JSON list of C-alpha atoms in Angstrom, two decimals:
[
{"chain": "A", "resi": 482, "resn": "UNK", "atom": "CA", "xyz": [0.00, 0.00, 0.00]},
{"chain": "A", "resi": 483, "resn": "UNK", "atom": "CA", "xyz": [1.42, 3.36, -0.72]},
{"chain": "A", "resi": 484, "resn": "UNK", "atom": "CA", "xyz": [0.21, 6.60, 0.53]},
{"chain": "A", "resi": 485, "resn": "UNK", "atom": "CA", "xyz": [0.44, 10.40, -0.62]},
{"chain": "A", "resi": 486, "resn": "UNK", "atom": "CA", "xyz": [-0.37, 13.21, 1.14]},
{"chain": "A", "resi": 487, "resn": "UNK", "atom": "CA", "xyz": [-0.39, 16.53, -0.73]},
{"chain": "A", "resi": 488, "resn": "UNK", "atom": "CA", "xyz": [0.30, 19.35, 1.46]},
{"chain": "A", "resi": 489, "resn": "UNK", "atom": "CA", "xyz": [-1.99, 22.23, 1.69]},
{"chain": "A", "resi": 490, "resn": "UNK", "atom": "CA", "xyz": [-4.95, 20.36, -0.53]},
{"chain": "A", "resi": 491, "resn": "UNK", "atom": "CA", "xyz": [-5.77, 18.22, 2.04]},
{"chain": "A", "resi": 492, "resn": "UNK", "atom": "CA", "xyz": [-5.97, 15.22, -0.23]},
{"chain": "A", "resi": 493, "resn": "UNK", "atom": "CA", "xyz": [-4.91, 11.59, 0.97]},
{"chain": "A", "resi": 494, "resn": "UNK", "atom": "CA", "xyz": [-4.35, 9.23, -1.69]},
{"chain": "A", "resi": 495, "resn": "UNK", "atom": "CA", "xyz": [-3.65, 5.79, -0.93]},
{"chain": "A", "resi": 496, "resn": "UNK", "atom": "CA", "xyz": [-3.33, 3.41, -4.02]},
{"chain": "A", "resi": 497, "resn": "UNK", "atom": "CA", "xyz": [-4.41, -0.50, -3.38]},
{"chain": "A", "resi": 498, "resn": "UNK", "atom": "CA", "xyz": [-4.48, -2.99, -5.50]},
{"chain": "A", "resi": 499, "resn": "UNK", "atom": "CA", "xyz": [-4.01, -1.01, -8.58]},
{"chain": "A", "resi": 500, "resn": "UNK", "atom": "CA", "xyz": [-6.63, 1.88, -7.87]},
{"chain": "A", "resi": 501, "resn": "UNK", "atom": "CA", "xyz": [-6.27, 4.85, -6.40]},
{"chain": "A", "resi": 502, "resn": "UNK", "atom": "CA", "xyz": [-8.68, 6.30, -3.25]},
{"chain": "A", "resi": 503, "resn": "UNK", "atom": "CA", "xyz": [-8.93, 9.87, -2.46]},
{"chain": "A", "resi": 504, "resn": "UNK", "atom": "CA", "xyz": [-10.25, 11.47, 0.80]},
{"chain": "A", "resi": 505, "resn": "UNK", "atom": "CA", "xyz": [-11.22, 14.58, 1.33]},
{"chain": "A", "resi": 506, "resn": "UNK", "atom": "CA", "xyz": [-11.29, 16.16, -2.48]},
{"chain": "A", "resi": 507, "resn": "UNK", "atom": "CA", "xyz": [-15.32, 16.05, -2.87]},
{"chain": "A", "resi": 508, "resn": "UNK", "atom": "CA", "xyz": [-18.67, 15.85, -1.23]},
{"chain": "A", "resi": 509, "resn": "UNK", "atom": "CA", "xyz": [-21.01, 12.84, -3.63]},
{"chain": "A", "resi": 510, "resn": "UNK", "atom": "CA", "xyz": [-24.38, 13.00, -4.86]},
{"chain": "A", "resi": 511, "resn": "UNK", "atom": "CA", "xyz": [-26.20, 11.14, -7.56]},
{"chain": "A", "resi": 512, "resn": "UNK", "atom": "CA", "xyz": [-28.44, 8.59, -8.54]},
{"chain": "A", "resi": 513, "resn": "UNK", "atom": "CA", "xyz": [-29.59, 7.48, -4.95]},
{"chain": "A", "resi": 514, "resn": "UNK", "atom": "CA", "xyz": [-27.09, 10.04, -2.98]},
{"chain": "A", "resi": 515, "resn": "UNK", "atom": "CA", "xyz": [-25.25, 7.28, -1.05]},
{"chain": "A", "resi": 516, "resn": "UNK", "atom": "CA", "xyz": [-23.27, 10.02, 0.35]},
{"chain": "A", "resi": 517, "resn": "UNK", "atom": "CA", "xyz": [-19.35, 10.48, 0.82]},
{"chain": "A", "resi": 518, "resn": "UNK", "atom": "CA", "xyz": [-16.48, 12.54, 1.73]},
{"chain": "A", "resi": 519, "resn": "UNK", "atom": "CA", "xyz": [-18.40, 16.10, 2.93]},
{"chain": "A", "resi": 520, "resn": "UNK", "atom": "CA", "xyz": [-15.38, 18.90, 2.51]},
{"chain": "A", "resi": 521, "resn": "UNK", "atom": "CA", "xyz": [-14.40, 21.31, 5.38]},
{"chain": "A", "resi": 522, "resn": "UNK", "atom": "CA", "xyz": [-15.11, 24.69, 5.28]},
{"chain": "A", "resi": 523, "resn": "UNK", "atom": "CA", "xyz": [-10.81, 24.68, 4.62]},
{"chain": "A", "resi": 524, "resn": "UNK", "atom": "CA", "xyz": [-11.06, 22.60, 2.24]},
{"chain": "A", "resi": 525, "resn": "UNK", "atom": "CA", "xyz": [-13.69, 24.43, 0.38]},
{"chain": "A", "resi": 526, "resn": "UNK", "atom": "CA", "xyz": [-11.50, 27.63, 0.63]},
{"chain": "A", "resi": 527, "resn": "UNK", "atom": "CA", "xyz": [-8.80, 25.79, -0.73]},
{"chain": "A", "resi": 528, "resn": "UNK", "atom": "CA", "xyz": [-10.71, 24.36, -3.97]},
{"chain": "A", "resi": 529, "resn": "UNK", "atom": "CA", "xyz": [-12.91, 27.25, -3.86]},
{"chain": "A", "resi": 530, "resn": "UNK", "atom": "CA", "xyz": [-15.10, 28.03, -7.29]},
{"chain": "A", "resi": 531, "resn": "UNK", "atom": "CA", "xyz": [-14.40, 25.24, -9.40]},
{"chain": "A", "resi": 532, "resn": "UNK", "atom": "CA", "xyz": [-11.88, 26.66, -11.85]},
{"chain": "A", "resi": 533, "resn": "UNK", "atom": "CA", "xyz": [-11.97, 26.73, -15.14]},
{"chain": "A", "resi": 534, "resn": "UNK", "atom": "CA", "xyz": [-9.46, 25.72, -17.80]},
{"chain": "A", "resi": 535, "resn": "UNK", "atom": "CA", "xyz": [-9.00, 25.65, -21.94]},
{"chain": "A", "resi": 536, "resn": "UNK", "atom": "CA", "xyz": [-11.78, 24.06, -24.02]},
{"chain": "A", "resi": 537, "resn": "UNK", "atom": "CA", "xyz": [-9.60, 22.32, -26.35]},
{"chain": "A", "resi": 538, "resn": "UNK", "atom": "CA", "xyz": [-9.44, 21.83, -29.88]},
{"chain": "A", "resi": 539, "resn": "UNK", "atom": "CA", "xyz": [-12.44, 19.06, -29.89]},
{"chain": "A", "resi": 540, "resn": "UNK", "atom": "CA", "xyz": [-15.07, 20.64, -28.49]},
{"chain": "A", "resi": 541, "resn": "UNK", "atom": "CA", "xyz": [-18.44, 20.04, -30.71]},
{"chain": "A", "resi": 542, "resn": "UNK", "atom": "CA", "xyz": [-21.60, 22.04, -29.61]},
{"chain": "A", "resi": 543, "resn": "UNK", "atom": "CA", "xyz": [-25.19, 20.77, -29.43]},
{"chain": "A", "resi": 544, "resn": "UNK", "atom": "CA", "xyz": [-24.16, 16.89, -28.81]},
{"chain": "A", "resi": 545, "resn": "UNK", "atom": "CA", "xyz": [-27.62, 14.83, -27.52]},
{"chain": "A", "resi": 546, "resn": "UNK", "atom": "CA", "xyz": [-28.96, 14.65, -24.39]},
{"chain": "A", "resi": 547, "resn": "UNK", "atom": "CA", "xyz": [-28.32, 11.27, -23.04]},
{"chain": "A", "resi": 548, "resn": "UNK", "atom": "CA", "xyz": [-30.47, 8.58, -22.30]},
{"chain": "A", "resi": 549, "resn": "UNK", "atom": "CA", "xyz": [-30.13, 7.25, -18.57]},
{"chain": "A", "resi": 550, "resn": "UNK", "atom": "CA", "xyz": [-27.23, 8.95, -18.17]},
{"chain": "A", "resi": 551, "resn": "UNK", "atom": "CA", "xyz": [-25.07, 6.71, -20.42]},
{"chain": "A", "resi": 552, "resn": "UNK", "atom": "CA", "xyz": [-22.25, 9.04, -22.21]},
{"chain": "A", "resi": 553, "resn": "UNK", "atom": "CA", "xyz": [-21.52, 5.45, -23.94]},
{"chain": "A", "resi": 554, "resn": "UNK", "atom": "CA", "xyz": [-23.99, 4.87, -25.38]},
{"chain": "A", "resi": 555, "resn": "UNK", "atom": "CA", "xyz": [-21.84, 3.10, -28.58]},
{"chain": "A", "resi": 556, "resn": "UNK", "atom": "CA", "xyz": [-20.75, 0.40, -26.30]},
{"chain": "A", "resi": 557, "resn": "UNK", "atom": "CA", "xyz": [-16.82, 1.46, -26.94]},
{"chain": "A", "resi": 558, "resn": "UNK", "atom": "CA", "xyz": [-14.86, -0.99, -24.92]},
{"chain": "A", "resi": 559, "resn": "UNK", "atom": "CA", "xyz": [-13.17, -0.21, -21.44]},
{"chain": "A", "resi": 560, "resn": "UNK", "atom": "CA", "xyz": [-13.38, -0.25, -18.21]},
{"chain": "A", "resi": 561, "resn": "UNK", "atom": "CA", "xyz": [-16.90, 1.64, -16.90]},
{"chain": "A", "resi": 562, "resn": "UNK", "atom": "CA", "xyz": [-16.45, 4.61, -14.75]},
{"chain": "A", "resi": 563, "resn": "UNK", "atom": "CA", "xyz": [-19.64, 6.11, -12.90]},
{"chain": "A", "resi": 564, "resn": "UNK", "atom": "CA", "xyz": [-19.62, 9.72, -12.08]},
{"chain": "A", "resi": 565, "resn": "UNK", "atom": "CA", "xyz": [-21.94, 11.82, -9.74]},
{"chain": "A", "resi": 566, "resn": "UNK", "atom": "CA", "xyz": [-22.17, 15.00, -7.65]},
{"chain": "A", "resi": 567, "resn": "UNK", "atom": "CA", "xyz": [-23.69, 17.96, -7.42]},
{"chain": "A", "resi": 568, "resn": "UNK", "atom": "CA", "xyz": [-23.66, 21.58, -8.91]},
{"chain": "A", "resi": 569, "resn": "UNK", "atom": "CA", "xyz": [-23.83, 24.28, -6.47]},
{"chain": "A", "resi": 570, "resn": "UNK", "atom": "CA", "xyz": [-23.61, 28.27, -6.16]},
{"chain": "A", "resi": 571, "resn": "UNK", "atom": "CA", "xyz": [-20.81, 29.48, -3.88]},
{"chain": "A", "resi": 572, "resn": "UNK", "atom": "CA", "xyz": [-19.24, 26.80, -1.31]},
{"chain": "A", "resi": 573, "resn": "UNK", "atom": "CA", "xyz": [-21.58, 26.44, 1.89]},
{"chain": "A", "resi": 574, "resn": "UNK", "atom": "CA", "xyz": [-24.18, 23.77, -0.04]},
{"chain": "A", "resi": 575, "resn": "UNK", "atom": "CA", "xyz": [-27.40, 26.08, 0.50]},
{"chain": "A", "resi": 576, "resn": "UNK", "atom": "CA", "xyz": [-27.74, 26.74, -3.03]},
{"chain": "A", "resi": 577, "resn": "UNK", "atom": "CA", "xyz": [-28.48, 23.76, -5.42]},
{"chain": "A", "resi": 578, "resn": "UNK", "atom": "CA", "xyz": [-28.72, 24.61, -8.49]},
{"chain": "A", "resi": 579, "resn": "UNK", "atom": "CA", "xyz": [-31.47, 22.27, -10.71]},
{"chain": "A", "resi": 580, "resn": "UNK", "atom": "CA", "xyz": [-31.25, 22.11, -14.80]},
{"chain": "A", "resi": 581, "resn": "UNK", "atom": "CA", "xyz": [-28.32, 22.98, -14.98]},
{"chain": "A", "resi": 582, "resn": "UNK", "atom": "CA", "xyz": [-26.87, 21.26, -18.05]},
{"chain": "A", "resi": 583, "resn": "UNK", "atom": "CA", "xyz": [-23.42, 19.69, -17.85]},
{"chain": "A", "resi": 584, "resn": "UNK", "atom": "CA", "xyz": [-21.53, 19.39, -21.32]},
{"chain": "A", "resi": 585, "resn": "UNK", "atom": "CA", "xyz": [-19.37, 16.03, -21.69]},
{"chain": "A", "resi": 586, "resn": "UNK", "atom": "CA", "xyz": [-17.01, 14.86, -24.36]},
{"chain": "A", "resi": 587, "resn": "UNK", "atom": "CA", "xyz": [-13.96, 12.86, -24.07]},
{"chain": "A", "resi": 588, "resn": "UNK", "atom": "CA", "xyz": [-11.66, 10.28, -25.76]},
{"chain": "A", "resi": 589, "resn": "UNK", "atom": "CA", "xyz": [-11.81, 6.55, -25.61]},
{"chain": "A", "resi": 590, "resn": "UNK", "atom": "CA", "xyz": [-9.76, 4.35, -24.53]},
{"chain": "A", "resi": 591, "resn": "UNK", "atom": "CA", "xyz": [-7.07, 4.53, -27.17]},
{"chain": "A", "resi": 592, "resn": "UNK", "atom": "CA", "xyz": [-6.67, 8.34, -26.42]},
{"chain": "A", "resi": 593, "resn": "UNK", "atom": "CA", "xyz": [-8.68, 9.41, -29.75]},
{"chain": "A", "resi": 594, "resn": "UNK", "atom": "CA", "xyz": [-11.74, 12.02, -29.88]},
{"chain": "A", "resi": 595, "resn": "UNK", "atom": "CA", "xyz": [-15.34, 10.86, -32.00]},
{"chain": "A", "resi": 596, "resn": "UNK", "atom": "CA", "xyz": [-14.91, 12.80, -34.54]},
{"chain": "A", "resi": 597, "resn": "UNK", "atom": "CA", "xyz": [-11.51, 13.91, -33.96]},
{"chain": "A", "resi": 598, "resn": "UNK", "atom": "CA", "xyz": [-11.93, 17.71, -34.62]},
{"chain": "A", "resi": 599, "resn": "UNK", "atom": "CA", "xyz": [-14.57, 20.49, -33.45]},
{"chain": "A", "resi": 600, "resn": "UNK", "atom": "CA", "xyz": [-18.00, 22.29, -35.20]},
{"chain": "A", "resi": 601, "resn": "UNK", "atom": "CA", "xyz": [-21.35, 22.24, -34.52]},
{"chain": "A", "resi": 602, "resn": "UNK", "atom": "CA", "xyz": [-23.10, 18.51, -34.25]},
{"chain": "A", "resi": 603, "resn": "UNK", "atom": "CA", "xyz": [-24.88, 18.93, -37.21]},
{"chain": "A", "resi": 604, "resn": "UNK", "atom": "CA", "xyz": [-21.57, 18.55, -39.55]},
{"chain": "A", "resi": 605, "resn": "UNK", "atom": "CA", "xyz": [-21.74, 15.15, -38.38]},
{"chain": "A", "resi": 606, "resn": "UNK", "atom": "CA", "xyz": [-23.40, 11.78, -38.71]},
{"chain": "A", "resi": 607, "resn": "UNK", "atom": "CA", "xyz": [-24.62, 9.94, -35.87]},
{"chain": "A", "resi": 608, "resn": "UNK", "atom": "CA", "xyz": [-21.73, 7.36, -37.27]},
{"chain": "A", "resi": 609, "resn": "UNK", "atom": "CA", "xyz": [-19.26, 10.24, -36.49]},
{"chain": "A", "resi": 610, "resn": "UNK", "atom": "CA", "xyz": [-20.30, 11.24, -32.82]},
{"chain": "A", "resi": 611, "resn": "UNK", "atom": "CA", "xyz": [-19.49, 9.12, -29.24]},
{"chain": "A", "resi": 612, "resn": "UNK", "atom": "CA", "xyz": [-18.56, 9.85, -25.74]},
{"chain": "A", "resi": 613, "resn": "UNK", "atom": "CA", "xyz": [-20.05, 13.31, -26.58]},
{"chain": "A", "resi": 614, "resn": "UNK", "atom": "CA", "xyz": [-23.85, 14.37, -24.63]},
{"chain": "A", "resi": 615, "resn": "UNK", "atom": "CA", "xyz": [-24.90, 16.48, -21.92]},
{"chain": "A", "resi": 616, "resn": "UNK", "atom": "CA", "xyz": [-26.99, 15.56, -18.66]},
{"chain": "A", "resi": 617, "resn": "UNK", "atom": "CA", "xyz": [-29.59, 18.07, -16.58]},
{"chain": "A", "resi": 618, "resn": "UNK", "atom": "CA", "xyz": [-29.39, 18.39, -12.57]},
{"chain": "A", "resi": 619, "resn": "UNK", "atom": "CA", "xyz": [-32.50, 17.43, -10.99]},
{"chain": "A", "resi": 620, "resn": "UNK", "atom": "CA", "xyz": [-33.92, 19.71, -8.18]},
{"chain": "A", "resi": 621, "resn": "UNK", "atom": "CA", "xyz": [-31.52, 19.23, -5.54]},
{"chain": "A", "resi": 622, "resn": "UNK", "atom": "CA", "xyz": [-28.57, 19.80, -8.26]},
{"chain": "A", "resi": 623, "resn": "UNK", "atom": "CA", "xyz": [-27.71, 15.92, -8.64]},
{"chain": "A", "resi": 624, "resn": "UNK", "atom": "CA", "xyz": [-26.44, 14.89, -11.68]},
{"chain": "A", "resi": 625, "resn": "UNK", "atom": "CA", "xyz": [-24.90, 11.09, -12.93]},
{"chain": "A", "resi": 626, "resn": "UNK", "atom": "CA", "xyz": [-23.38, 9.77, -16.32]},
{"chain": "A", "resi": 627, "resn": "UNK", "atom": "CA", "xyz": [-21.83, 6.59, -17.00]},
{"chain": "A", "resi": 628, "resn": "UNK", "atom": "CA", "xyz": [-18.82, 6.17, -19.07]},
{"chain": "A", "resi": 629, "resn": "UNK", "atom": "CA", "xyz": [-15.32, 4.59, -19.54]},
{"chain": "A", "resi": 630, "resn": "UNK", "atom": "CA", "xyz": [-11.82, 5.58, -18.77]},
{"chain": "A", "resi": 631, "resn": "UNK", "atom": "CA", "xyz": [-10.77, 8.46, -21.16]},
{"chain": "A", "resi": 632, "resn": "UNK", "atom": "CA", "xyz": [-7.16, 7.18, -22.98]},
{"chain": "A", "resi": 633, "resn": "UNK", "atom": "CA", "xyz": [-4.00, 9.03, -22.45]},
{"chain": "A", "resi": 634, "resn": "UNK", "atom": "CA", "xyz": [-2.75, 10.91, -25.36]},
{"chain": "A", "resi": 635, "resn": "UNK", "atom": "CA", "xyz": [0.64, 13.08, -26.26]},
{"chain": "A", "resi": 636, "resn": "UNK", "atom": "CA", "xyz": [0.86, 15.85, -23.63]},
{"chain": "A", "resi": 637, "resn": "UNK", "atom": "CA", "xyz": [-2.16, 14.58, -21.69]},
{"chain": "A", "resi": 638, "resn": "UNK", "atom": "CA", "xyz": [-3.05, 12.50, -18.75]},
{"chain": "A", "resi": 639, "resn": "UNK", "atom": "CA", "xyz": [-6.72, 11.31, -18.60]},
{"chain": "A", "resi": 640, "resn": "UNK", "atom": "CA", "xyz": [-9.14, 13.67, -18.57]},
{"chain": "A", "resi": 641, "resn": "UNK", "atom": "CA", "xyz": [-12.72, 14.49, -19.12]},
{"chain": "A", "resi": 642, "resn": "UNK", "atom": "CA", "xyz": [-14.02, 17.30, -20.87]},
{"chain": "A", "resi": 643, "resn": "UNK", "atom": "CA", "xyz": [-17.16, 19.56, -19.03]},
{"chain": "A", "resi": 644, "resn": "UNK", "atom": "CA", "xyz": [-18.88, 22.47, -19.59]},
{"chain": "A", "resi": 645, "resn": "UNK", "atom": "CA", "xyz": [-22.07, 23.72, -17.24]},
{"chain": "A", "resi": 646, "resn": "UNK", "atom": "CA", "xyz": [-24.51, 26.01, -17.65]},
{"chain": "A", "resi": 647, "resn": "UNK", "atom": "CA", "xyz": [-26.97, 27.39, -15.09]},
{"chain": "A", "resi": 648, "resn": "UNK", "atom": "CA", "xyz": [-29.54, 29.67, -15.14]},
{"chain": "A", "resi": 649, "resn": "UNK", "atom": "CA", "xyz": [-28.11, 32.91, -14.39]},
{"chain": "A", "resi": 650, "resn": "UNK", "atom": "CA", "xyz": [-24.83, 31.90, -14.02]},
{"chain": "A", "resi": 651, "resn": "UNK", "atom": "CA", "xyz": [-21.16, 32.50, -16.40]},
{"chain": "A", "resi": 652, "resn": "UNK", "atom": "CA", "xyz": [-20.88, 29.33, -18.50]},
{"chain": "A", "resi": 653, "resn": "UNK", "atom": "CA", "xyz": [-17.49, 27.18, -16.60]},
{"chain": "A", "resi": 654, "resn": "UNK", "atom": "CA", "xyz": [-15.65, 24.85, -18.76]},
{"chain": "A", "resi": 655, "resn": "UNK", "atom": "CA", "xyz": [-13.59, 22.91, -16.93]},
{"chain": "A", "resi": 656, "resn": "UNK", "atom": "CA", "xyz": [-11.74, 19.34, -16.55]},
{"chain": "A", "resi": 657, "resn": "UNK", "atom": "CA", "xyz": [-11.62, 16.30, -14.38]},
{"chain": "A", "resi": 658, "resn": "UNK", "atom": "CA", "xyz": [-8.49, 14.21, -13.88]},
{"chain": "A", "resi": 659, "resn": "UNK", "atom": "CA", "xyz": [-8.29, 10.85, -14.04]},
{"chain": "A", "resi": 660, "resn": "UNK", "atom": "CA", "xyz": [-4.27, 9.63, -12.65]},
{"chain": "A", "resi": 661, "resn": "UNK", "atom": "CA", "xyz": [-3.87, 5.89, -12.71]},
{"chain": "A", "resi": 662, "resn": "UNK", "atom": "CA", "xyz": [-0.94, 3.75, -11.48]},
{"chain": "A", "resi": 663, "resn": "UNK", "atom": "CA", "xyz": [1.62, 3.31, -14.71]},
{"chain": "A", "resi": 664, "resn": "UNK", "atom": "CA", "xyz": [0.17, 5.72, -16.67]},
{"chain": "A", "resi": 665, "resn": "UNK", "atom": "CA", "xyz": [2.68, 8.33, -19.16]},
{"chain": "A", "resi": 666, "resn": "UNK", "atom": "CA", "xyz": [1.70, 11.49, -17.58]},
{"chain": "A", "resi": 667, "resn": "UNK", "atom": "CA", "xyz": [0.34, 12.17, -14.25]},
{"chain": "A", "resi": 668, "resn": "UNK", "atom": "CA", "xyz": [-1.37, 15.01, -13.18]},
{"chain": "A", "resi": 669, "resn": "UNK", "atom": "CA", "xyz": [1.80, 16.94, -12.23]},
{"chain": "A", "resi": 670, "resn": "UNK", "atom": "CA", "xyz": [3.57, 16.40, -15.75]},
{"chain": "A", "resi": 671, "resn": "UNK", "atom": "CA", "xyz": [0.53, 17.72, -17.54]},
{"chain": "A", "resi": 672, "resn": "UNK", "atom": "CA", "xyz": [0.34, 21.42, -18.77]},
{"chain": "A", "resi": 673, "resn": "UNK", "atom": "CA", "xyz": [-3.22, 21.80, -18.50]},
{"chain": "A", "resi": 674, "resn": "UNK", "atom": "CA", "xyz": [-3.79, 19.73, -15.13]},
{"chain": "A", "resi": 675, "resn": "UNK", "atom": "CA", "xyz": [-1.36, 21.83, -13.48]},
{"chain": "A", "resi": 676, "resn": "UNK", "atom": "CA", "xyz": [-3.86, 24.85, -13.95]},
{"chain": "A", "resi": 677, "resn": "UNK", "atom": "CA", "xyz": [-5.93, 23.33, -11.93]},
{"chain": "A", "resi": 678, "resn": "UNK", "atom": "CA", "xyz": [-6.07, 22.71, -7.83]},
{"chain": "A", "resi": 679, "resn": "UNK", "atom": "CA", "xyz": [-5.83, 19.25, -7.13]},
{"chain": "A", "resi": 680, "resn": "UNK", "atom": "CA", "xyz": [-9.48, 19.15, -6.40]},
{"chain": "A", "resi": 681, "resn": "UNK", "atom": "CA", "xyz": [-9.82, 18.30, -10.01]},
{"chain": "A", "resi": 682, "resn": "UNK", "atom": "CA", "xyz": [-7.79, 15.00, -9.87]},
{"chain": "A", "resi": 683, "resn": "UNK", "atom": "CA", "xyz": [-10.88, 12.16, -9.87]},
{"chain": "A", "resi": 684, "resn": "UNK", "atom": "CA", "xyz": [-11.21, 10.27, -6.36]},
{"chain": "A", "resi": 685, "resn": "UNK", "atom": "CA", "xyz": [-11.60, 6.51, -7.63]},
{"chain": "A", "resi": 686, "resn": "UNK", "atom": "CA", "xyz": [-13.79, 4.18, -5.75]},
{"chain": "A", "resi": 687, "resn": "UNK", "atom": "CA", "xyz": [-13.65, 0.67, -6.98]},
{"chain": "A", "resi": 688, "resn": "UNK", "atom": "CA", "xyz": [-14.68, -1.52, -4.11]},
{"chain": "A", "resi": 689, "resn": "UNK", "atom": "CA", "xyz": [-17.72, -2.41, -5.85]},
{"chain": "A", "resi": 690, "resn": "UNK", "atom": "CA", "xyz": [-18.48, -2.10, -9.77]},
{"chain": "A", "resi": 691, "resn": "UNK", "atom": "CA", "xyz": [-18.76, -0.10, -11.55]},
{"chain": "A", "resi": 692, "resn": "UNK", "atom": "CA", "xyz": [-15.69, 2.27, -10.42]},
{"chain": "A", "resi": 693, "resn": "UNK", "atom": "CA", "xyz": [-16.81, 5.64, -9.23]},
{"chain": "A", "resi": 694, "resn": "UNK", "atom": "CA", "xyz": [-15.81, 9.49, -8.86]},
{"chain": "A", "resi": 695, "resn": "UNK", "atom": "CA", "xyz": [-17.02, 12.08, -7.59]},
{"chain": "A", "resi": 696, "resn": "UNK", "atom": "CA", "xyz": [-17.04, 15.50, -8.28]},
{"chain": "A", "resi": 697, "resn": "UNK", "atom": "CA", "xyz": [-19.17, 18.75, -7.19]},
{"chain": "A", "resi": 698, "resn": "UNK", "atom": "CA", "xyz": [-18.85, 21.76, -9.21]},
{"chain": "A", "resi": 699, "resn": "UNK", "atom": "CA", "xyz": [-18.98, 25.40, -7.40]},
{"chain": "A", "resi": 700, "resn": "UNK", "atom": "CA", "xyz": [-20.35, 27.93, -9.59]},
{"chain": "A", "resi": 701, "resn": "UNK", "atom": "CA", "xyz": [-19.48, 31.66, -8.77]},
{"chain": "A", "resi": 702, "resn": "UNK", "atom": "CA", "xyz": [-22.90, 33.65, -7.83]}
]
């Protein structure tokens, strides 16, 4: 078992049996709201308003809403990855914010973007387009999607792509990390990740299937 503590974060991360657990770096909700790690009012001054950080070159407006939740919806192989939270205004949790809509693209396994390249939806077939949709938070601000581990790529640890919009809020577009044991590039060696507070580095949970993370975005009011 091998533990790291990253000073001033306030994020443990112990890796076992291949996966790695973080405490500490998000509060859960979702399908169900099982519950998790709740952050400290430090910790939440720490992370503060979840930052935002470059769209990227393969960003394709007006991808489909998705059914259930399932950002796979092709089947693409790999290993399924749940993730759920909630979107909030400002950091103390009173404010919830329902339908907001959460933009999601991302690679597959292999590293490579469906289509690999950017413009509106409609350029493309349905052939062209995967791992691309958006979800809406319910009342209490839960949202869910199910999906597989993004692939690494040249420059780039794992990552997924999000952009939310709330009613009367800025648009943030943003990242989550995903750092596995023997990947290329962890979150440290990556130019974009290290942009970013390490809030934004995934928390893995894979007692049970499917693996989860968790993630709750803090919009500015």
């Amino acid at each position: 078992m091998e533990m790291r503590i990253a000073i001033g974060v306030l994020v443990v991360a112990v890796i076992i049996g291949g996966y790695v657990f973080v405490t500490g770096a998000q509060n859960v909700g979702g399908p169900g709201d099982l519950g998790g790690a709740t952050l400290s009012a430090e910790d939440k001054s720490v992370c503060g308003i979840t930052a935002s950080v470059t769209e990227g070159p393969y960003y394709v407006p007006g991808a489909p809403a998705l059914s259930d939740g399932n950002l796979n919806y092709d089947a693409l192989p790999g290993s399924s990855l749940l993730i759920r939270g909630r979107v909030f205004e400002g950091l103390d949790d009173t404010k919830p914010l329902a339908n907001a809509v959460i933009d999601i693209w991302q690679t597959d396994t292999n590293g490579s973007y469906h289509p690999n390249a950017n413009g509106d939806v409609s350029r493309y077939s349905a052939d062209d387009i995967s791992l691309r949709g958006t979800v809406m938070t319910d009342e209490g601000g839960n949202y869910y999607f199910n999906t597989i581990y993004p692939g690494e790529y040249t420059g780039r640890t794992r990552h997924i792509h999000i952009k939310v919009q709330a009613p009367g809020h800025d648009e943030l577009t943003t990242q989550l990390i995903l750092a596995l044991p023997g990947d290329t590039i962890s979150f440290d060696e990556d130019t974009v990740s290290q942009g970013l507070p390490n809030c934004h580095l995934l928390s893995l949970n894979a007692t049970t299937p499917p693996t989860e993370a968790r993630f709750d975005f803090r919009l500015a009011p």
